[in-house]
Amino acid sequence: MKVLHVRLEALSAAYPYPFLKSGTILTLPAPPFSNVLGNLSACAGRVVGPEETGIGLEFESVDKAFDLERTRRLRMDNKSGRLSVNREQGLALRQFHVNPSLDLYLTQLDFESSFYSPAAAPCLGRSQDLAWVRFVRPIELLPANEGVLGPTLVRFPNPQTAGQILPPLADYFLNDRRGYTRRIGRLSRYQFVPKGAHVRASDGFDLFHPDDHQDPDHVVVLHRLAV
């Protein structure tokens, strides 16, 4: 199967845990698929839906660190009912990835031109986590019966893998109603699997070897978000 292999790199990346916004703000070990679709949308200059492409991903960083940030908050005016700036500022201790890289395997080859001339800059996390495209190239994904995973996400539960179990994450958002906030399209459970897990293909857990990888045992998992 021919796919597009894209590598994004950055100086920093942060994917805050959902519903955990006070105190120390920890980062997820890898981007949720909603973030990947957001980056595809930014590069393509349009909303990219979950049905448009299968996605495989591998994410790693050199280390994690913490940054102390000044925060500015809003407050509701009780008389007018309008929002205004809260003069009281706060501090937040935010965790982030150092020198991260994200490898994407996309079944839709038409995205190649979007990465050569992106409509907007991709970001590995928040808007200040600006990323650059290291390379874009069509490759072959060869079906494999078994192999070794890179640092990636797999659906939870998976009896073959051990790793960090993540809270429910949005696979994608719906933003089709003008004037309203976006809605969650689907929630899924994943676990982050560190590099080096040996796995076998099974029903609903298809493995593929990318032919541009030097290790013949290396495999990736493709996710179909719209299924």
Tab-separated table of C-alpha atoms in Angstrom:
chain	number	residue	atom	x	y	z
A	1	MET	CA	0.000	0.000	0.000
A	2	LYS	CA	1.388	3.364	-0.991
A	3	VAL	CA	1.205	6.051	1.715
A	4	LEU	CA	2.700	9.437	2.490
A	5	HIS	CA	5.428	9.585	5.147
A	6	VAL	CA	5.730	13.034	6.729
A	7	ARG	CA	8.083	14.039	9.524
A	8	LEU	CA	7.410	17.164	11.577
A	9	GLU	CA	9.943	18.542	14.057
A	10	ALA	CA	9.854	21.371	16.584
A	11	LEU	CA	11.695	22.865	19.532
A	12	SER	CA	8.807	22.177	21.897
A	13	ALA	CA	5.446	20.433	22.059
A	14	ALA	CA	2.699	20.382	24.678
A	15	TYR	CA	-0.560	18.407	24.695
A	16	PRO	CA	-2.342	19.221	27.968
A	17	TYR	CA	-4.411	16.527	29.633
A	18	PRO	CA	-8.118	17.257	29.145
A	19	PHE	CA	-9.946	18.597	32.212
A	20	LEU	CA	-6.651	19.150	34.057
A	21	LYS	CA	-6.022	22.884	33.874
A	22	SER	CA	-5.017	23.896	37.395
A	23	GLY	CA	-1.781	23.535	39.301
A	24	THR	CA	0.925	21.760	37.318
A	25	ILE	CA	-0.228	21.248	33.720
A	26	LEU	CA	1.119	17.924	32.463
A	27	THR	CA	1.503	16.969	28.811
A	28	LEU	CA	0.244	13.831	27.120
A	29	PRO	CA	3.046	11.525	25.931
A	30	ALA	CA	1.905	11.856	22.296
A	31	PRO	CA	-0.510	14.018	20.295
A	32	PRO	CA	-4.160	12.974	20.145
A	33	PHE	CA	-5.506	12.323	16.662
A	34	SER	CA	-7.607	15.488	16.830
A	35	ASN	CA	-4.312	17.414	16.903
A	36	VAL	CA	-3.060	15.507	13.859
A	37	LEU	CA	-6.244	16.340	11.949
A	38	GLY	CA	-5.860	19.966	13.047
A	39	ASN	CA	-2.364	20.078	11.588
A	40	LEU	CA	-3.580	18.507	8.359
A	41	SER	CA	-6.323	21.139	8.203
A	42	ALA	CA	-3.837	23.976	8.819
A	43	CYS	CA	-1.535	22.774	6.047
A	44	ALA	CA	-4.370	22.073	3.607
A	45	GLY	CA	-6.159	25.356	4.328
A	46	ARG	CA	-9.493	23.621	4.927
A	47	VAL	CA	-11.174	21.334	7.422
A	48	VAL	CA	-9.860	17.787	7.000
A	49	GLY	CA	-12.371	15.175	8.159
A	50	PRO	CA	-11.594	11.863	9.870
A	51	GLU	CA	-12.878	9.878	6.895
A	52	GLU	CA	-10.313	11.323	4.475
A	53	THR	CA	-7.231	9.344	5.503
A	54	GLY	CA	-5.924	6.530	7.631
A	55	ILE	CA	-3.259	7.697	10.069
A	56	GLY	CA	-0.250	6.037	11.624
A	57	LEU	CA	1.928	8.036	13.998
A	58	GLU	CA	5.154	7.807	15.942
A	59	PHE	CA	6.117	10.508	18.422
A	60	GLU	CA	9.229	10.980	20.522
A	61	SER	CA	11.210	13.764	22.156
A	62	VAL	CA	14.652	14.218	23.656
A	63	ASP	CA	13.270	14.971	27.123
A	64	LYS	CA	10.512	16.721	29.068
A	65	ALA	CA	10.841	19.978	30.979
A	66	PHE	CA	8.721	22.541	32.826
A	67	ASP	CA	8.076	26.181	32.072
A	68	LEU	CA	6.708	28.775	34.484
A	69	GLU	CA	4.139	30.928	32.697
A	70	ARG	CA	2.274	34.080	33.575
A	71	THR	CA	-1.434	33.568	32.940
A	72	ARG	CA	-4.095	36.107	32.120
A	73	ARG	CA	-7.681	35.218	32.889
A	74	LEU	CA	-11.129	36.568	32.084
A	75	ARG	CA	-13.957	37.370	34.477
A	76	MET	CA	-17.690	37.859	34.112
A	77	ASP	CA	-19.125	41.262	34.900
A	78	ASN	CA	-22.161	40.625	37.119
A	79	LYS	CA	-23.988	43.759	35.950
A	80	SER	CA	-23.468	43.643	32.190
A	81	GLY	CA	-22.979	39.885	31.809
A	82	ARG	CA	-19.958	40.522	29.623
A	83	LEU	CA	-16.452	39.151	29.842
A	84	SER	CA	-13.585	41.419	30.749
A	85	VAL	CA	-9.920	41.032	31.675
A	86	ASN	CA	-9.241	39.932	35.244
A	87	ARG	CA	-6.577	42.228	36.634
A	88	GLU	CA	-5.307	39.476	38.911
A	89	GLN	CA	-2.704	37.457	37.023
A	90	GLY	CA	-1.680	33.920	37.845
A	91	LEU	CA	1.226	31.516	37.416
A	92	ALA	CA	1.156	28.069	35.825
A	93	LEU	CA	3.818	25.368	35.769
A	94	ARG	CA	3.516	23.757	32.358
A	95	GLN	CA	5.245	20.581	31.165
A	96	PHE	CA	6.432	20.310	27.573
A	97	HIS	CA	8.399	18.013	25.275
A	98	VAL	CA	11.910	19.095	24.258
A	99	ASN	CA	12.962	18.717	20.601
A	100	PRO	CA	10.004	16.523	19.579
A	101	SER	CA	9.504	14.754	16.250
A	102	LEU	CA	6.281	13.386	14.792
A	103	ASP	CA	6.229	10.812	11.997
A	104	LEU	CA	2.904	10.559	10.153
A	105	TYR	CA	1.839	7.826	7.740
A	106	LEU	CA	-1.136	8.994	5.675
A	107	THR	CA	-3.092	6.826	3.240
A	108	GLN	CA	-4.283	9.912	1.329
A	109	LEU	CA	-1.439	10.857	-1.006
A	110	ASP	CA	-3.084	14.118	-2.090
A	111	PHE	CA	-1.830	15.806	1.080
A	112	GLU	CA	1.710	15.885	-0.318
A	113	SER	CA	1.299	19.320	-1.908
A	114	SER	CA	-0.171	20.703	1.340
A	115	PHE	CA	3.075	19.993	3.192
A	116	TYR	CA	5.245	21.498	0.453
A	117	SER	CA	3.288	24.779	0.588
A	118	PRO	CA	1.191	24.785	3.808
A	119	ALA	CA	-1.573	27.357	4.127
A	120	ALA	CA	-0.704	27.817	7.818
A	121	ALA	CA	2.184	26.752	10.001
A	122	PRO	CA	1.814	23.335	11.675
A	123	CYS	CA	2.164	23.292	15.464
A	124	LEU	CA	3.026	20.371	17.711
A	125	GLY	CA	0.596	21.357	20.419
A	126	ARG	CA	-0.126	25.003	21.109
A	127	SER	CA	0.294	27.923	18.712
A	128	GLN	CA	3.789	28.746	20.018
A	129	ASP	CA	4.985	25.166	19.388
A	130	LEU	CA	5.768	25.941	15.768
A	131	ALA	CA	6.922	22.974	13.707
A	132	TRP	CA	8.727	22.532	10.420
A	133	VAL	CA	8.475	19.784	7.825
A	134	ARG	CA	11.652	17.708	7.757
A	135	PHE	CA	10.590	15.599	4.762
A	136	VAL	CA	7.598	14.410	2.757
A	137	ARG	CA	7.842	11.269	0.630
A	138	PRO	CA	5.612	8.542	-0.792
A	139	ILE	CA	6.549	5.105	0.526
A	140	GLU	CA	5.171	1.573	0.597
A	141	LEU	CA	3.615	0.058	3.698
A	142	LEU	CA	4.087	-3.700	3.536
A	143	PRO	CA	1.722	-5.943	5.547
A	144	ALA	CA	3.520	-7.677	8.418
A	145	ASN	CA	2.534	-10.531	10.711
A	146	GLU	CA	4.688	-9.266	13.577
A	147	GLY	CA	7.316	-6.683	14.397
A	148	VAL	CA	8.547	-3.989	16.758
A	149	LEU	CA	6.622	-0.763	17.322
A	150	GLY	CA	8.066	2.690	17.610
A	151	PRO	CA	6.696	5.107	20.256
A	152	THR	CA	3.027	5.251	19.296
A	153	LEU	CA	-0.624	5.074	20.307
A	154	VAL	CA	-2.678	1.870	20.250
A	155	ARG	CA	-6.306	1.439	21.154
A	156	PHE	CA	-6.983	0.418	24.730
A	157	PRO	CA	-7.237	-2.327	25.804
A	158	ASN	CA	-4.598	-4.247	23.883
A	159	PRO	CA	-3.353	-7.395	25.666
A	160	GLN	CA	-0.097	-7.375	23.695
A	161	THR	CA	1.229	-4.036	24.845
A	162	ALA	CA	2.039	-2.307	28.097
A	163	GLY	CA	2.173	1.445	28.377
A	164	GLN	CA	0.615	4.561	29.788
A	165	ILE	CA	-3.182	4.398	29.731
A	166	LEU	CA	-4.578	7.738	28.618
A	167	PRO	CA	-7.883	9.418	29.495
A	168	PRO	CA	-10.619	9.450	26.834
A	169	LEU	CA	-9.389	11.623	23.956
A	170	ALA	CA	-11.267	13.222	21.076
A	171	ASP	CA	-10.462	11.593	17.752
A	172	TYR	CA	-11.926	14.632	15.989
A	173	PHE	CA	-14.146	17.630	16.549
A	174	LEU	CA	-17.190	18.893	14.661
A	175	ASN	CA	-17.138	22.607	13.910
A	176	ASP	CA	-19.963	22.803	11.381
A	177	ARG	CA	-22.330	25.158	13.231
A	178	ARG	CA	-21.431	28.792	12.765
A	179	GLY	CA	-21.546	30.797	15.991
A	180	TYR	CA	-21.358	27.738	18.245
A	181	THR	CA	-18.470	26.049	19.990
A	182	ARG	CA	-17.128	22.884	18.430
A	183	ARG	CA	-18.479	19.483	19.465
A	184	ILE	CA	-16.617	16.236	20.101
A	185	GLY	CA	-17.128	13.863	17.191
A	186	ARG	CA	-15.932	10.726	18.957
A	187	LEU	CA	-14.086	9.814	22.148
A	188	SER	CA	-11.656	6.881	22.192
A	189	ARG	CA	-9.347	5.244	24.719
A	190	TYR	CA	-5.654	4.784	23.872
A	191	GLN	CA	-2.457	3.821	25.558
A	192	PHE	CA	0.966	5.180	24.753
A	193	VAL	CA	3.391	2.370	23.916
A	194	PRO	CA	7.108	3.155	24.311
A	195	LYS	CA	9.538	2.231	21.586
A	196	GLY	CA	10.491	-1.440	21.362
A	197	ALA	CA	7.248	-3.356	21.995
A	198	HIS	CA	7.108	-6.649	20.056
A	199	VAL	CA	3.607	-7.318	18.703
A	200	ARG	CA	1.720	-9.647	16.370
A	201	ALA	CA	-1.001	-8.710	13.917
A	202	SER	CA	-4.527	-9.646	14.987
A	203	ASP	CA	-8.124	-8.861	14.098
A	204	GLY	CA	-8.458	-5.066	14.054
A	205	PHE	CA	-4.759	-4.657	14.792
A	206	ASP	CA	-3.061	-4.563	11.389
A	207	LEU	CA	0.691	-4.062	11.193
A	208	PHE	CA	2.733	-2.624	8.339
A	209	HIS	CA	6.435	-2.249	7.669
A	210	PRO	CA	7.444	1.103	6.085
A	211	ASP	CA	9.909	0.365	3.294
A	212	ASP	CA	11.946	3.514	4.063
A	213	HIS	CA	12.858	2.272	7.555
A	214	GLN	CA	16.277	0.696	8.023
A	215	ASP	CA	15.094	-1.862	10.586
A	216	PRO	CA	13.290	-4.725	8.775
A	217	ASP	CA	11.367	-5.570	11.982
A	218	HIS	CA	9.924	-2.070	12.424
A	219	VAL	CA	6.131	-1.861	12.105
A	220	VAL	CA	3.431	0.798	12.417
A	221	VAL	CA	-0.292	0.640	13.175
A	222	LEU	CA	-2.804	2.410	10.932
A	223	HIS	CA	-5.870	3.986	12.560
A	224	ARG	CA	-9.154	4.536	10.750
A	225	LEU	CA	-10.814	7.309	12.739
A	226	ALA	CA	-14.150	7.285	10.927
A	227	VAL	CA	-14.807	3.547	11.433
